[in-house]
């Protein structure tokens, strides 16, 4: 009968450690037939952007465009999905409201704002969309992911007004609207509008707008 060689436990552990260290890291990651296993990378929605500087609306919009590295569209009208990365366009408030409420798969952008109360859309690097608007200071201070432990109800204004002087850009994939924009002064056709909606902590999987 063959004898079983008993190896002391400390010696066995030392041999195991030496064996693990000597094995090349590449062989630990290699898949069958020498192929390296690559895990898919999921594109995350961009974070909300807040510019806390003061200034007139035109200057604040210019600063936000510089921050997001976007330039004016070359086409008069184009769908967001076909717009080049690094560009911005405009969409009428009613059209934006319909797209968000119905979770439309695409937006139609215009190079020139169709009205003075149109919303601005930025298509940034990676192809994500940011919705530009104005907020009150208190809400603007709470829209970053670190300051937003749960979904937040927000009011996004089309233009700078006394109650909403802070310009922000929020990810289109993280907004959910259940109502149309409201004109601040119903008697004036050019009155700024306010869009009441939810800012989600995670991307809205039901919508592909802005992806």
PDB file of N, CA and C in Angstrom, residues 10-94:
ATOM      1  N   UNK A  10       1.786  25.034   7.353  1.00  0.00           N
ATOM      2  CA  UNK A  10       2.490  26.275   6.962  1.00  0.00           C
ATOM      3  C   UNK A  10       3.227  26.142   5.642  1.00  0.00           C
ATOM      4  N   UNK A  11       3.874  24.954   5.429  1.00  0.00           N
ATOM      5  CA  UNK A  11       4.595  24.744   4.178  1.00  0.00           C
ATOM      6  C   UNK A  11       3.641  24.695   2.997  1.00  0.00           C
ATOM      7  N   UNK A  12       2.481  24.049   3.181  1.00  0.00           N
ATOM      8  CA  UNK A  12       1.487  23.964   2.106  1.00  0.00           C
ATOM      9  C   UNK A  12       0.984  25.343   1.713  1.00  0.00           C
ATOM     10  N   UNK A  13       0.715  26.214   2.688  1.00  0.00           N
ATOM     11  CA  UNK A  13       0.242  27.569   2.389  1.00  0.00           C
ATOM     12  C   UNK A  13       1.303  28.367   1.657  1.00  0.00           C
ATOM     13  N   UNK A  14       2.566  28.192   2.043  1.00  0.00           N
ATOM     14  CA  UNK A  14       3.648  28.907   1.367  1.00  0.00           C
ATOM     15  C   UNK A  14       3.759  28.495  -0.090  1.00  0.00           C
ATOM     16  N   UNK A  15       3.640  27.187  -0.351  1.00  0.00           N
ATOM     17  CA  UNK A  15       3.713  26.694  -1.734  1.00  0.00           C
ATOM     18  C   UNK A  15       2.555  27.236  -2.565  1.00  0.00           C
ATOM     19  N   UNK A  16       1.357  27.331  -1.959  1.00  0.00           N
ATOM     20  CA  UNK A  16       0.192  27.829  -2.681  1.00  0.00           C
ATOM     21  C   UNK A  16       0.374  29.292  -3.072  1.00  0.00           C
ATOM     22  N   UNK A  17       0.903  30.095  -2.150  1.00  0.00           N
ATOM     23  CA  UNK A  17       1.111  31.518  -2.427  1.00  0.00           C
ATOM     24  C   UNK A  17       2.136  31.710  -3.532  1.00  0.00           C
ATOM     25  N   UNK A  18       3.231  30.953  -3.467  1.00  0.00           N
ATOM     26  CA  UNK A  18       4.271  31.055  -4.498  1.00  0.00           C
ATOM     27  C   UNK A  18       3.714  30.687  -5.858  1.00  0.00           C
ATOM     28  N   UNK A  19       2.892  29.639  -5.921  1.00  0.00           N
ATOM     29  CA  UNK A  19       2.303  29.194  -7.188  1.00  0.00           C
ATOM     30  C   UNK A  19       1.419  30.277  -7.780  1.00  0.00           C
ATOM     31  N   UNK A  20       0.577  30.936  -6.933  1.00  0.00           N
ATOM     32  CA  UNK A  20      -0.348  31.966  -7.406  1.00  0.00           C
ATOM     33  C   UNK A  20       0.412  33.176  -7.953  1.00  0.00           C
ATOM     34  N   UNK A  21       1.485  33.566  -7.228  1.00  0.00           N
ATOM     35  CA  UNK A  21       2.255  34.730  -7.654  1.00  0.00           C
ATOM     36  C   UNK A  21       2.973  34.476  -8.965  1.00  0.00           C
ATOM     37  N   UNK A  22       3.420  33.257  -9.175  1.00  0.00           N
ATOM     38  CA  UNK A  22       4.178  32.932 -10.376  1.00  0.00           C
ATOM     39  C   UNK A  22       3.308  32.800 -11.613  1.00  0.00           C
ATOM     40  N   UNK A  23       2.002  32.583 -11.449  1.00  0.00           N
ATOM     41  CA  UNK A  23       1.116  32.453 -12.610  1.00  0.00           C
ATOM     42  C   UNK A  23       0.920  33.826 -13.220  1.00  0.00           C
ATOM     43  N   UNK A  24       1.187  34.027 -14.499  1.00  0.00           N
ATOM     44  CA  UNK A  24       1.024  35.342 -15.130  1.00  0.00           C
ATOM     45  C   UNK A  24      -0.417  35.824 -15.022  1.00  0.00           C
ATOM     46  N   UNK A  25      -0.577  37.124 -14.750  1.00  0.00           N
ATOM     47  CA  UNK A  25      -1.920  37.700 -14.637  1.00  0.00           C
ATOM     48  C   UNK A  25      -2.704  37.514 -15.912  1.00  0.00           C
ATOM     49  N   UNK A  26      -2.024  37.526 -17.078  1.00  0.00           N
ATOM     50  CA  UNK A  26      -2.717  37.387 -18.364  1.00  0.00           C
ATOM     51  C   UNK A  26      -3.447  36.059 -18.455  1.00  0.00           C
ATOM     52  N   UNK A  27      -2.831  34.986 -17.895  1.00  0.00           N
ATOM     53  CA  UNK A  27      -3.456  33.668 -17.986  1.00  0.00           C
ATOM     54  C   UNK A  27      -4.688  33.575 -17.108  1.00  0.00           C
ATOM     55  N   UNK A  28      -4.757  34.399 -16.044  1.00  0.00           N
ATOM     56  CA  UNK A  28      -5.924  34.383 -15.179  1.00  0.00           C
ATOM     57  C   UNK A  28      -7.118  35.047 -15.855  1.00  0.00           C
ATOM     58  N   UNK A  29      -6.858  36.006 -16.756  1.00  0.00           N
ATOM     59  CA  UNK A  29      -7.928  36.724 -17.429  1.00  0.00           C
ATOM     60  C   UNK A  29      -8.283  36.127 -18.772  1.00  0.00           C
ATOM     61  N   UNK A  30      -7.478  35.207 -19.260  1.00  0.00           N
ATOM     62  CA  UNK A  30      -7.684  34.687 -20.606  1.00  0.00           C
ATOM     63  C   UNK A  30      -8.881  33.767 -20.656  1.00  0.00           C
ATOM     64  N   UNK A  31      -9.650  33.879 -21.730  1.00  0.00           N
ATOM     65  CA  UNK A  31     -10.781  33.003 -21.977  1.00  0.00           C
ATOM     66  C   UNK A  31     -10.280  31.820 -22.789  1.00  0.00           C
ATOM     67  N   UNK A  32     -11.114  30.805 -23.043  1.00  0.00           N
ATOM     68  CA  UNK A  32     -10.692  29.678 -23.855  1.00  0.00           C
ATOM     69  C   UNK A  32     -10.096  30.120 -25.182  1.00  0.00           C
ATOM     70  N   UNK A  33      -9.130  29.350 -25.689  1.00  0.00           N
ATOM     71  CA  UNK A  33      -8.461  29.601 -26.962  1.00  0.00           C
ATOM     72  C   UNK A  33      -7.645  30.885 -26.928  1.00  0.00           C
ATOM     73  N   UNK A  34      -7.218  31.287 -25.733  1.00  0.00           N
ATOM     74  CA  UNK A  34      -6.315  32.426 -25.624  1.00  0.00           C
ATOM     75  C   UNK A  34      -6.966  33.780 -25.766  1.00  0.00           C
ATOM     76  N   UNK A  35      -8.300  33.865 -25.845  1.00  0.00           N
ATOM     77  CA  UNK A  35      -8.969  35.140 -26.006  1.00  0.00           C
ATOM     78  C   UNK A  35      -9.148  35.794 -24.638  1.00  0.00           C
ATOM     79  N   UNK A  36      -8.917  37.092 -24.588  1.00  0.00           N
ATOM     80  CA  UNK A  36      -9.052  37.815 -23.332  1.00  0.00           C
ATOM     81  C   UNK A  36     -10.504  38.194 -23.103  1.00  0.00           C
ATOM     82  N   UNK A  37     -10.987  37.949 -21.902  1.00  0.00           N
ATOM     83  CA  UNK A  37     -12.379  38.270 -21.566  1.00  0.00           C
ATOM     84  C   UNK A  37     -12.522  39.776 -21.412  1.00  0.00           C
ATOM     85  N   UNK A  38     -13.455  40.360 -22.127  1.00  0.00           N
ATOM     86  CA  UNK A  38     -13.701  41.794 -22.052  1.00  0.00           C
ATOM     87  C   UNK A  38     -15.126  42.019 -21.582  1.00  0.00           C
ATOM     88  N   UNK A  39     -15.278  42.785 -20.515  1.00  0.00           N
ATOM     89  CA  UNK A  39     -16.606  43.027 -19.981  1.00  0.00           C
ATOM     90  C   UNK A  39     -17.198  44.270 -20.640  1.00  0.00           C
ATOM     91  N   UNK A  40     -18.488  44.249 -20.990  1.00  0.00           N
ATOM     92  CA  UNK A  40     -19.104  45.407 -21.638  1.00  0.00           C
ATOM     93  C   UNK A  40     -19.151  46.598 -20.698  1.00  0.00           C
ATOM     94  N   UNK A  41     -18.988  47.781 -21.261  1.00  0.00           N
ATOM     95  CA  UNK A  41     -19.039  49.007 -20.478  1.00  0.00           C
ATOM     96  C   UNK A  41     -20.352  49.719 -20.787  1.00  0.00           C
ATOM     97  N   UNK A  42     -21.132  49.999 -19.751  1.00  0.00           N
ATOM     98  CA  UNK A  42     -22.418  50.663 -19.943  1.00  0.00           C
ATOM     99  C   UNK A  42     -22.235  52.170 -19.845  1.00  0.00           C
ATOM    100  N   UNK A  43     -22.731  52.905 -20.857  1.00  0.00           N
ATOM    101  CA  UNK A  43     -22.587  54.351 -20.865  1.00  0.00           C
ATOM    102  C   UNK A  43     -23.513  54.973 -19.833  1.00  0.00           C
ATOM    103  N   UNK A  44     -22.963  55.743 -18.921  1.00  0.00           N
ATOM    104  CA  UNK A  44     -23.757  56.372 -17.869  1.00  0.00           C
ATOM    105  C   UNK A  44     -24.275  57.722 -18.354  1.00  0.00           C
ATOM    106  N   UNK A  45     -25.439  58.099 -17.843  1.00  0.00           N
ATOM    107  CA  UNK A  45     -25.987  59.398 -18.188  1.00  0.00           C
ATOM    108  C   UNK A  45     -25.116  60.487 -17.571  1.00  0.00           C
ATOM    109  N   UNK A  46     -24.962  61.627 -18.253  1.00  0.00           N
ATOM    110  CA  UNK A  46     -24.115  62.692 -17.712  1.00  0.00           C
ATOM    111  C   UNK A  46     -24.742  63.313 -16.470  1.00  0.00           C
ATOM    112  N   UNK A  47     -23.930  63.973 -15.692  1.00  0.00           N
ATOM    113  CA  UNK A  47     -24.412  64.648 -14.493  1.00  0.00           C
ATOM    114  C   UNK A  47     -25.011  65.997 -14.853  1.00  0.00           C
ATOM    115  N   UNK A  48     -25.887  66.485 -13.978  1.00  0.00           N
ATOM    116  CA  UNK A  48     -26.454  67.815 -14.185  1.00  0.00           C
ATOM    117  C   UNK A  48     -25.363  68.862 -13.999  1.00  0.00           C
ATOM    118  N   UNK A  49     -25.489  69.968 -14.733  1.00  0.00           N
ATOM    119  CA  UNK A  49     -24.489  71.035 -14.683  1.00  0.00           C
ATOM    120  C   UNK A  49     -25.160  72.328 -14.222  1.00  0.00           C
ATOM    121  N   UNK A  50     -24.509  73.007 -13.303  1.00  0.00           N
ATOM    122  CA  UNK A  50     -25.020  74.268 -12.770  1.00  0.00           C
ATOM    123  C   UNK A  50     -23.942  75.332 -12.897  1.00  0.00           C
ATOM    124  N   UNK A  51     -24.294  76.484 -13.438  1.00  0.00           N
ATOM    125  CA  UNK A  51     -23.376  77.620 -13.491  1.00  0.00           C
ATOM    126  C   UNK A  51     -23.944  78.684 -12.558  1.00  0.00           C
ATOM    127  N   UNK A  52     -23.251  78.943 -11.481  1.00  0.00           N
ATOM    128  CA  UNK A  52     -23.763  79.824 -10.429  1.00  0.00           C
ATOM    129  C   UNK A  52     -23.370  81.290 -10.616  1.00  0.00           C
ATOM    130  N   UNK A  53     -22.770  81.591 -11.748  1.00  0.00           N
ATOM    131  CA  UNK A  53     -22.392  82.984 -11.988  1.00  0.00           C
ATOM    132  C   UNK A  53     -23.624  83.830 -12.297  1.00  0.00           C
ATOM    133  N   UNK A  54     -23.481  85.129 -12.131  1.00  0.00           N
ATOM    134  CA  UNK A  54     -24.564  86.045 -12.460  1.00  0.00           C
ATOM    135  C   UNK A  54     -24.285  86.689 -13.810  1.00  0.00           C
ATOM    136  N   UNK A  55     -25.317  87.213 -14.418  1.00  0.00           N
ATOM    137  CA  UNK A  55     -25.162  87.853 -15.717  1.00  0.00           C
ATOM    138  C   UNK A  55     -26.482  87.848 -16.461  1.00  0.00           C
ATOM    139  N   UNK A  56     -26.496  88.466 -17.639  1.00  0.00           N
ATOM    140  CA  UNK A  56     -27.731  88.455 -18.411  1.00  0.00           C
ATOM    141  C   UNK A  56     -27.896  87.086 -19.074  1.00  0.00           C
ATOM    142  N   UNK A  57     -29.074  86.838 -19.590  1.00  0.00           N
ATOM    143  CA  UNK A  57     -29.381  85.512 -20.126  1.00  0.00           C
ATOM    144  C   UNK A  57     -28.470  85.110 -21.273  1.00  0.00           C
ATOM    145  N   UNK A  58     -28.186  86.042 -22.177  1.00  0.00           N
ATOM    146  CA  UNK A  58     -27.331  85.721 -23.322  1.00  0.00           C
ATOM    147  C   UNK A  58     -25.940  85.287 -22.860  1.00  0.00           C
ATOM    148  N   UNK A  59     -25.405  85.976 -21.865  1.00  0.00           N
ATOM    149  CA  UNK A  59     -24.070  85.642 -21.365  1.00  0.00           C
ATOM    150  C   UNK A  59     -24.073  84.297 -20.643  1.00  0.00           C
ATOM    151  N   UNK A  60     -25.117  84.015 -19.884  1.00  0.00           N
ATOM    152  CA  UNK A  60     -25.216  82.734 -19.185  1.00  0.00           C
ATOM    153  C   UNK A  60     -25.320  81.575 -20.180  1.00  0.00           C
ATOM    154  N   UNK A  61     -26.070  81.770 -21.232  1.00  0.00           N
ATOM    155  CA  UNK A  61     -26.174  80.722 -22.262  1.00  0.00           C
ATOM    156  C   UNK A  61     -24.815  80.506 -22.936  1.00  0.00           C
ATOM    157  N   UNK A  62     -24.100  81.576 -23.188  1.00  0.00           N
ATOM    158  CA  UNK A  62     -22.780  81.455 -23.801  1.00  0.00           C
ATOM    159  C   UNK A  62     -21.839  80.661 -22.902  1.00  0.00           C
ATOM    160  N   UNK A  63     -21.884  80.934 -21.610  1.00  0.00           N
ATOM    161  CA  UNK A  63     -21.033  80.220 -20.665  1.00  0.00           C
ATOM    162  C   UNK A  63     -21.382  78.736 -20.611  1.00  0.00           C
ATOM    163  N   UNK A  64     -22.667  78.414 -20.674  1.00  0.00           N
ATOM    164  CA  UNK A  64     -23.080  77.011 -20.649  1.00  0.00           C
ATOM    165  C   UNK A  64     -22.631  76.290 -21.916  1.00  0.00           C
ATOM    166  N   UNK A  65     -22.691  76.955 -23.051  1.00  0.00           N
ATOM    167  CA  UNK A  65     -22.241  76.335 -24.308  1.00  0.00           C
ATOM    168  C   UNK A  65     -20.741  76.069 -24.274  1.00  0.00           C
ATOM    169  N   UNK A  66     -20.003  76.995 -23.707  1.00  0.00           N
ATOM    170  CA  UNK A  66     -18.554  76.792 -23.570  1.00  0.00           C
ATOM    171  C   UNK A  66     -18.288  75.620 -22.625  1.00  0.00           C
ATOM    172  N   UNK A  67     -19.021  75.579 -21.525  1.00  0.00           N
ATOM    173  CA  UNK A  67     -18.856  74.502 -20.540  1.00  0.00           C
ATOM    174  C   UNK A  67     -19.103  73.137 -21.173  1.00  0.00           C
ATOM    175  N   UNK A  68     -20.114  73.034 -22.029  1.00  0.00           N
ATOM    176  CA  UNK A  68     -20.464  71.758 -22.653  1.00  0.00           C
ATOM    177  C   UNK A  68     -19.775  71.540 -23.997  1.00  0.00           C
ATOM    178  N   UNK A  69     -18.997  72.527 -24.444  1.00  0.00           N
ATOM    179  CA  UNK A  69     -18.233  72.417 -25.686  1.00  0.00           C
ATOM    180  C   UNK A  69     -19.148  72.111 -26.873  1.00  0.00           C
ATOM    181  N   UNK A  70     -20.160  72.956 -27.071  1.00  0.00           N
ATOM    182  CA  UNK A  70     -21.096  72.768 -28.179  1.00  0.00           C
ATOM    183  C   UNK A  70     -21.123  74.017 -29.051  1.00  0.00           C
ATOM    184  N   UNK A  71     -21.439  73.813 -30.333  1.00  0.00           N
ATOM    185  CA  UNK A  71     -21.530  74.903 -31.293  1.00  0.00           C
ATOM    186  C   UNK A  71     -22.883  74.840 -32.000  1.00  0.00           C
ATOM    187  N   UNK A  72     -23.238  75.926 -32.655  1.00  0.00           N
ATOM    188  CA  UNK A  72     -24.527  76.027 -33.336  1.00  0.00           C
ATOM    189  C   UNK A  72     -24.668  74.977 -34.434  1.00  0.00           C
ATOM    190  N   UNK A  73     -25.874  74.432 -34.566  1.00  0.00           N
ATOM    191  CA  UNK A  73     -26.154  73.465 -35.627  1.00  0.00           C
ATOM    192  C   UNK A  73     -25.904  74.087 -36.999  1.00  0.00           C
ATOM    193  N   UNK A  74     -25.493  73.266 -37.943  1.00  0.00           N
ATOM    194  CA  UNK A  74     -25.318  73.743 -39.316  1.00  0.00           C
ATOM    195  C   UNK A  74     -26.604  73.562 -40.114  1.00  0.00           C
ATOM    196  N   UNK A  75     -27.471  72.634 -39.696  1.00  0.00           N
ATOM    197  CA  UNK A  75     -28.753  72.397 -40.364  1.00  0.00           C
ATOM    198  C   UNK A  75     -29.833  73.280 -39.768  1.00  0.00           C
ATOM    199  N   UNK A  76     -30.769  73.691 -40.597  1.00  0.00           N
ATOM    200  CA  UNK A  76     -31.881  74.492 -40.092  1.00  0.00           C
ATOM    201  C   UNK A  76     -32.758  73.669 -39.159  1.00  0.00           C
ATOM    202  N   UNK A  77     -33.016  72.420 -39.548  1.00  0.00           N
ATOM    203  CA  UNK A  77     -33.837  71.506 -38.748  1.00  0.00           C
ATOM    204  C   UNK A  77     -33.240  70.118 -38.838  1.00  0.00           C
ATOM    205  N   UNK A  78     -33.144  69.434 -37.704  1.00  0.00           N
ATOM    206  CA  UNK A  78     -32.576  68.088 -37.693  1.00  0.00           C
ATOM    207  C   UNK A  78     -33.048  67.347 -36.450  1.00  0.00           C
ATOM    208  N   UNK A  79     -33.183  66.039 -36.584  1.00  0.00           N
ATOM    209  CA  UNK A  79     -33.539  65.226 -35.426  1.00  0.00           C
ATOM    210  C   UNK A  79     -32.336  65.103 -34.500  1.00  0.00           C
ATOM    211  N   UNK A  80     -32.622  65.011 -33.207  1.00  0.00           N
ATOM    212  CA  UNK A  80     -31.542  64.903 -32.232  1.00  0.00           C
ATOM    213  C   UNK A  80     -30.639  63.713 -32.526  1.00  0.00           C
ATOM    214  N   UNK A  81     -31.234  62.589 -32.920  1.00  0.00           N
ATOM    215  CA  UNK A  81     -30.451  61.380 -33.178  1.00  0.00           C
ATOM    216  C   UNK A  81     -29.483  61.558 -34.338  1.00  0.00           C
ATOM    217  N   UNK A  82     -29.774  62.499 -35.258  1.00  0.00           N
ATOM    218  CA  UNK A  82     -28.930  62.732 -36.423  1.00  0.00           C
ATOM    219  C   UNK A  82     -28.017  63.940 -36.258  1.00  0.00           C
ATOM    220  N   UNK A  83     -28.229  64.707 -35.202  1.00  0.00           N
ATOM    221  CA  UNK A  83     -27.412  65.906 -34.980  1.00  0.00           C
ATOM    222  C   UNK A  83     -25.989  65.500 -34.598  1.00  0.00           C
ATOM    223  N   UNK A  84     -24.996  66.258 -35.050  1.00  0.00           N
ATOM    224  CA  UNK A  84     -23.610  65.917 -34.702  1.00  0.00           C
ATOM    225  C   UNK A  84     -23.330  66.144 -33.226  1.00  0.00           C
ATOM    226  N   UNK A  85     -22.420  65.338 -32.695  1.00  0.00           N
ATOM    227  CA  UNK A  85     -21.987  65.525 -31.311  1.00  0.00           C
ATOM    228  C   UNK A  85     -21.274  66.862 -31.194  1.00  0.00           C
ATOM    229  N   UNK A  86     -21.491  67.564 -30.092  1.00  0.00           N
ATOM    230  CA  UNK A  86     -20.872  68.867 -29.911  1.00  0.00           C
ATOM    231  C   UNK A  86     -21.660  69.983 -30.558  1.00  0.00           C
ATOM    232  N   UNK A  87     -22.983  69.847 -30.586  1.00  0.00           N
ATOM    233  CA  UNK A  87     -23.824  70.873 -31.203  1.00  0.00           C
ATOM    234  C   UNK A  87     -24.997  71.203 -30.291  1.00  0.00           C
ATOM    235  N   UNK A  88     -25.646  72.332 -30.561  1.00  0.00           N
ATOM    236  CA  UNK A  88     -26.841  72.695 -29.800  1.00  0.00           C
ATOM    237  C   UNK A  88     -27.904  73.233 -30.743  1.00  0.00           C
ATOM    238  N   UNK A  89     -29.141  73.060 -30.327  1.00  0.00           N
ATOM    239  CA  UNK A  89     -30.275  73.548 -31.091  1.00  0.00           C
ATOM    240  C   UNK A  89     -31.407  73.912 -30.150  1.00  0.00           C
ATOM    241  N   UNK A  90     -32.549  74.231 -30.712  1.00  0.00           N
ATOM    242  CA  UNK A  90     -33.684  74.679 -29.908  1.00  0.00           C
ATOM    243  C   UNK A  90     -34.933  73.872 -30.256  1.00  0.00           C
ATOM    244  N   UNK A  91     -35.855  73.849 -29.312  1.00  0.00           N
ATOM    245  CA  UNK A  91     -37.133  73.192 -29.535  1.00  0.00           C
ATOM    246  C   UNK A  91     -38.208  74.006 -28.827  1.00  0.00           C
ATOM    247  N   UNK A  92     -39.346  74.190 -29.498  1.00  0.00           N
ATOM    248  CA  UNK A  92     -40.442  74.948 -28.907  1.00  0.00           C
ATOM    249  C   UNK A  92     -40.912  74.264 -27.626  1.00  0.00           C
ATOM    250  N   UNK A  93     -41.342  75.054 -26.673  1.00  0.00           N
ATOM    251  CA  UNK A  93     -41.737  74.523 -25.373  1.00  0.00           C
ATOM    252  C   UNK A  93     -42.849  73.481 -25.491  1.00  0.00           C
ATOM    253  N   UNK A  94     -43.831  73.749 -26.339  1.00  0.00           N
ATOM    254  CA  UNK A  94     -44.939  72.798 -26.497  1.00  0.00           C
ATOM    255  C   UNK A  94     -44.450  71.483 -27.103  1.00  0.00           C
TER     256      UNK A  94
END
